[in-house]
PDB file of C-alpha atoms in Angstrom:
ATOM      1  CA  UNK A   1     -14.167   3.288  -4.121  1.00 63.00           C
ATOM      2  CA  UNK A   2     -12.155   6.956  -4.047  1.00 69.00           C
ATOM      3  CA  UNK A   3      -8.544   6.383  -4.872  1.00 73.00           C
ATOM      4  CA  UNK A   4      -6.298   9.444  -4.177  1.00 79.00           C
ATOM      5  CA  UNK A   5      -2.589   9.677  -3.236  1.00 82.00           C
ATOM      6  CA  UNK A   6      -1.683   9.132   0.334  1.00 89.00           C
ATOM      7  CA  UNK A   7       0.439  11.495   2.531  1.00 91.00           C
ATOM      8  CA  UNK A   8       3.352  11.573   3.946  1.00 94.00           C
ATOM      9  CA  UNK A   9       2.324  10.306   7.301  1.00 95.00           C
ATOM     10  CA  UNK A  10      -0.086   7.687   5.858  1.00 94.00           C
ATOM     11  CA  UNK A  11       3.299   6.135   4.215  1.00 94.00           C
ATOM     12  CA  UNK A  12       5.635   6.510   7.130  1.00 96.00           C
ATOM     13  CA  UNK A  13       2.765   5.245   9.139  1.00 96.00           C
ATOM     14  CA  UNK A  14       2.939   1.874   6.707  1.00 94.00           C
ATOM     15  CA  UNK A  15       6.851   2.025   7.296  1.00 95.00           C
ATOM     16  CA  UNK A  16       6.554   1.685  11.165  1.00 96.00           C
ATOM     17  CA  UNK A  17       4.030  -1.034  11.773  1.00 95.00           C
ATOM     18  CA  UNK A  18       6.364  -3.035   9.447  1.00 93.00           C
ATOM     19  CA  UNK A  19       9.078  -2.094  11.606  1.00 94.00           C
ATOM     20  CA  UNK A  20       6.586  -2.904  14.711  1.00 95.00           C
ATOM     21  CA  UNK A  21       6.063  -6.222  12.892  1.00 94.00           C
ATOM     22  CA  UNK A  22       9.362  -7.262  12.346  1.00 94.00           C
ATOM     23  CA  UNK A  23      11.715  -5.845  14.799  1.00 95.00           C
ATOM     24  CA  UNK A  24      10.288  -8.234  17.649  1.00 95.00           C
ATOM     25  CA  UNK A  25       9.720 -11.031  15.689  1.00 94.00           C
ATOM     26  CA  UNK A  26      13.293 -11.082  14.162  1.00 95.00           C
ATOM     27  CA  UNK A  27      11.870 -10.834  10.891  1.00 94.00           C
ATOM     28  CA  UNK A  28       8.872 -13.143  11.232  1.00 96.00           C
ATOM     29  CA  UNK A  29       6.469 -10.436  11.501  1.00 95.00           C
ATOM     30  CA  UNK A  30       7.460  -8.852   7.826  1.00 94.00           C
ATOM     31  CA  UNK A  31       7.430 -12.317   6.309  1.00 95.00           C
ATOM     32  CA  UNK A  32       3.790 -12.982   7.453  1.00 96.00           C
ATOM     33  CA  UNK A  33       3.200  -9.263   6.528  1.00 96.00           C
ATOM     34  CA  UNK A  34       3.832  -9.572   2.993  1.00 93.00           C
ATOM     35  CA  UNK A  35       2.667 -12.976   2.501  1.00 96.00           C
ATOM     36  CA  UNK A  36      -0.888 -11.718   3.733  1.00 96.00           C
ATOM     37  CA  UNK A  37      -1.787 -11.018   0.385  1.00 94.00           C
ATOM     38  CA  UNK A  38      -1.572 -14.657  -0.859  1.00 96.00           C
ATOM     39  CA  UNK A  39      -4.540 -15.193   1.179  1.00 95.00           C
ATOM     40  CA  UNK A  40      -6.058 -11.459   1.993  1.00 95.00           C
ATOM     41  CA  UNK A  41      -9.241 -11.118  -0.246  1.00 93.00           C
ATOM     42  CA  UNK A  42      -8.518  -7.433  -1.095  1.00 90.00           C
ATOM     43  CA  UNK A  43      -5.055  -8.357  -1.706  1.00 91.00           C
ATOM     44  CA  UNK A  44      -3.397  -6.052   0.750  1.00 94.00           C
ATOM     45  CA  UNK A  45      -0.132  -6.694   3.383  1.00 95.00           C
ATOM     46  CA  UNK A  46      -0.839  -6.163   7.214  1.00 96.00           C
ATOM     47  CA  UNK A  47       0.667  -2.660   6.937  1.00 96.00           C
ATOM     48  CA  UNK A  48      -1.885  -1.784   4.259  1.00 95.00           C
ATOM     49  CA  UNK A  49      -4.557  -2.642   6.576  1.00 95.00           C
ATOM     50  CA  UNK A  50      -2.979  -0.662   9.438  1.00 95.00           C
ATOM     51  CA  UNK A  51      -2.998   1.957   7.452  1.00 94.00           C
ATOM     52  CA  UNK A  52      -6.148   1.873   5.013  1.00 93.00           C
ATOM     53  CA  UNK A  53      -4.183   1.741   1.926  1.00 92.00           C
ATOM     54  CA  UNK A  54      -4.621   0.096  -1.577  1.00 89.00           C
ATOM     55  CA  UNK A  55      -1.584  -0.261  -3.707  1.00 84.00           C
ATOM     56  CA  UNK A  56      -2.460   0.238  -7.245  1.00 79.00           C
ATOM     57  CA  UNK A  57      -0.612  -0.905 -10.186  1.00 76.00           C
ATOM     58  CA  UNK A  58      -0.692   0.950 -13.100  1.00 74.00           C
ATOM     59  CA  UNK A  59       0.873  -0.467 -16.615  1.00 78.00           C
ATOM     60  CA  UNK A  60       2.287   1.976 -19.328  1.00 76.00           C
ATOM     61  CA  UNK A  61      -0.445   3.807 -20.930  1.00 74.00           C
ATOM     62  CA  UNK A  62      -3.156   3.284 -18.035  1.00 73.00           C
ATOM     63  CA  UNK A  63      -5.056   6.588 -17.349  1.00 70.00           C
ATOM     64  CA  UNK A  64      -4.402   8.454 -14.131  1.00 65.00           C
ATOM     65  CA  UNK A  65      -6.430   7.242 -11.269  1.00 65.00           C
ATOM     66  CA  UNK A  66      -5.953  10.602  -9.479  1.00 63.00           C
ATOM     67  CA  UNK A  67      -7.164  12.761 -11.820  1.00 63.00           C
ATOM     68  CA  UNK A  68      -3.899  14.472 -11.357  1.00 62.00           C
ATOM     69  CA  UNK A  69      -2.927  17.381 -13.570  1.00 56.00           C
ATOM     70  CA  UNK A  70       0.739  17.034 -12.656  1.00 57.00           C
ATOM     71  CA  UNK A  71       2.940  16.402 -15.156  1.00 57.00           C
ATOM     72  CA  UNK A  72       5.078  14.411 -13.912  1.00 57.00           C
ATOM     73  CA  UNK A  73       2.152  11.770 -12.677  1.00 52.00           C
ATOM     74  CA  UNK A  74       0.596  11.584 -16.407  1.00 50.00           C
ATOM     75  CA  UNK A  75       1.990   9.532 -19.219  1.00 47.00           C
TER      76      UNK A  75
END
């Protein structure tokens, strides 16, 4: 699989279908959204499903999975 960062609209697209998710509910929605991954066998939330995103964790140290040559993305 081809990591790479996501845009700008990819991430406000995650921030409203949370919003979608919760606002009706009162809250409901967002609870079962982030509890998805307890039970989601690519670990992802609702929204990251939505919209076709990984989140990626990185630890100190751990090479840069973008290939980026920014400076400010490499350790």
């Amino acid at each position: 699989m081809n990591f790479e960062e996501i845009g700008l609209s990819t991430a406000a697209w995650r921030i409203v279908f949370s919003g979608l998710l919760s606002v009706p509910t009162l809250g409901i929605g967002g609870i079962v959204d982030s509890a998805w991954i307890l039970w989601d066998s690519d670990k992802q939330a609702l929204r990251d499903k939505a919209a076709r995103t990984w989140v990626v964790r990185l630890d100190q140290g751990d090479a840069d999975p973008y290939g980026s040559s920014d400076p400010y993305l490499q350790r």
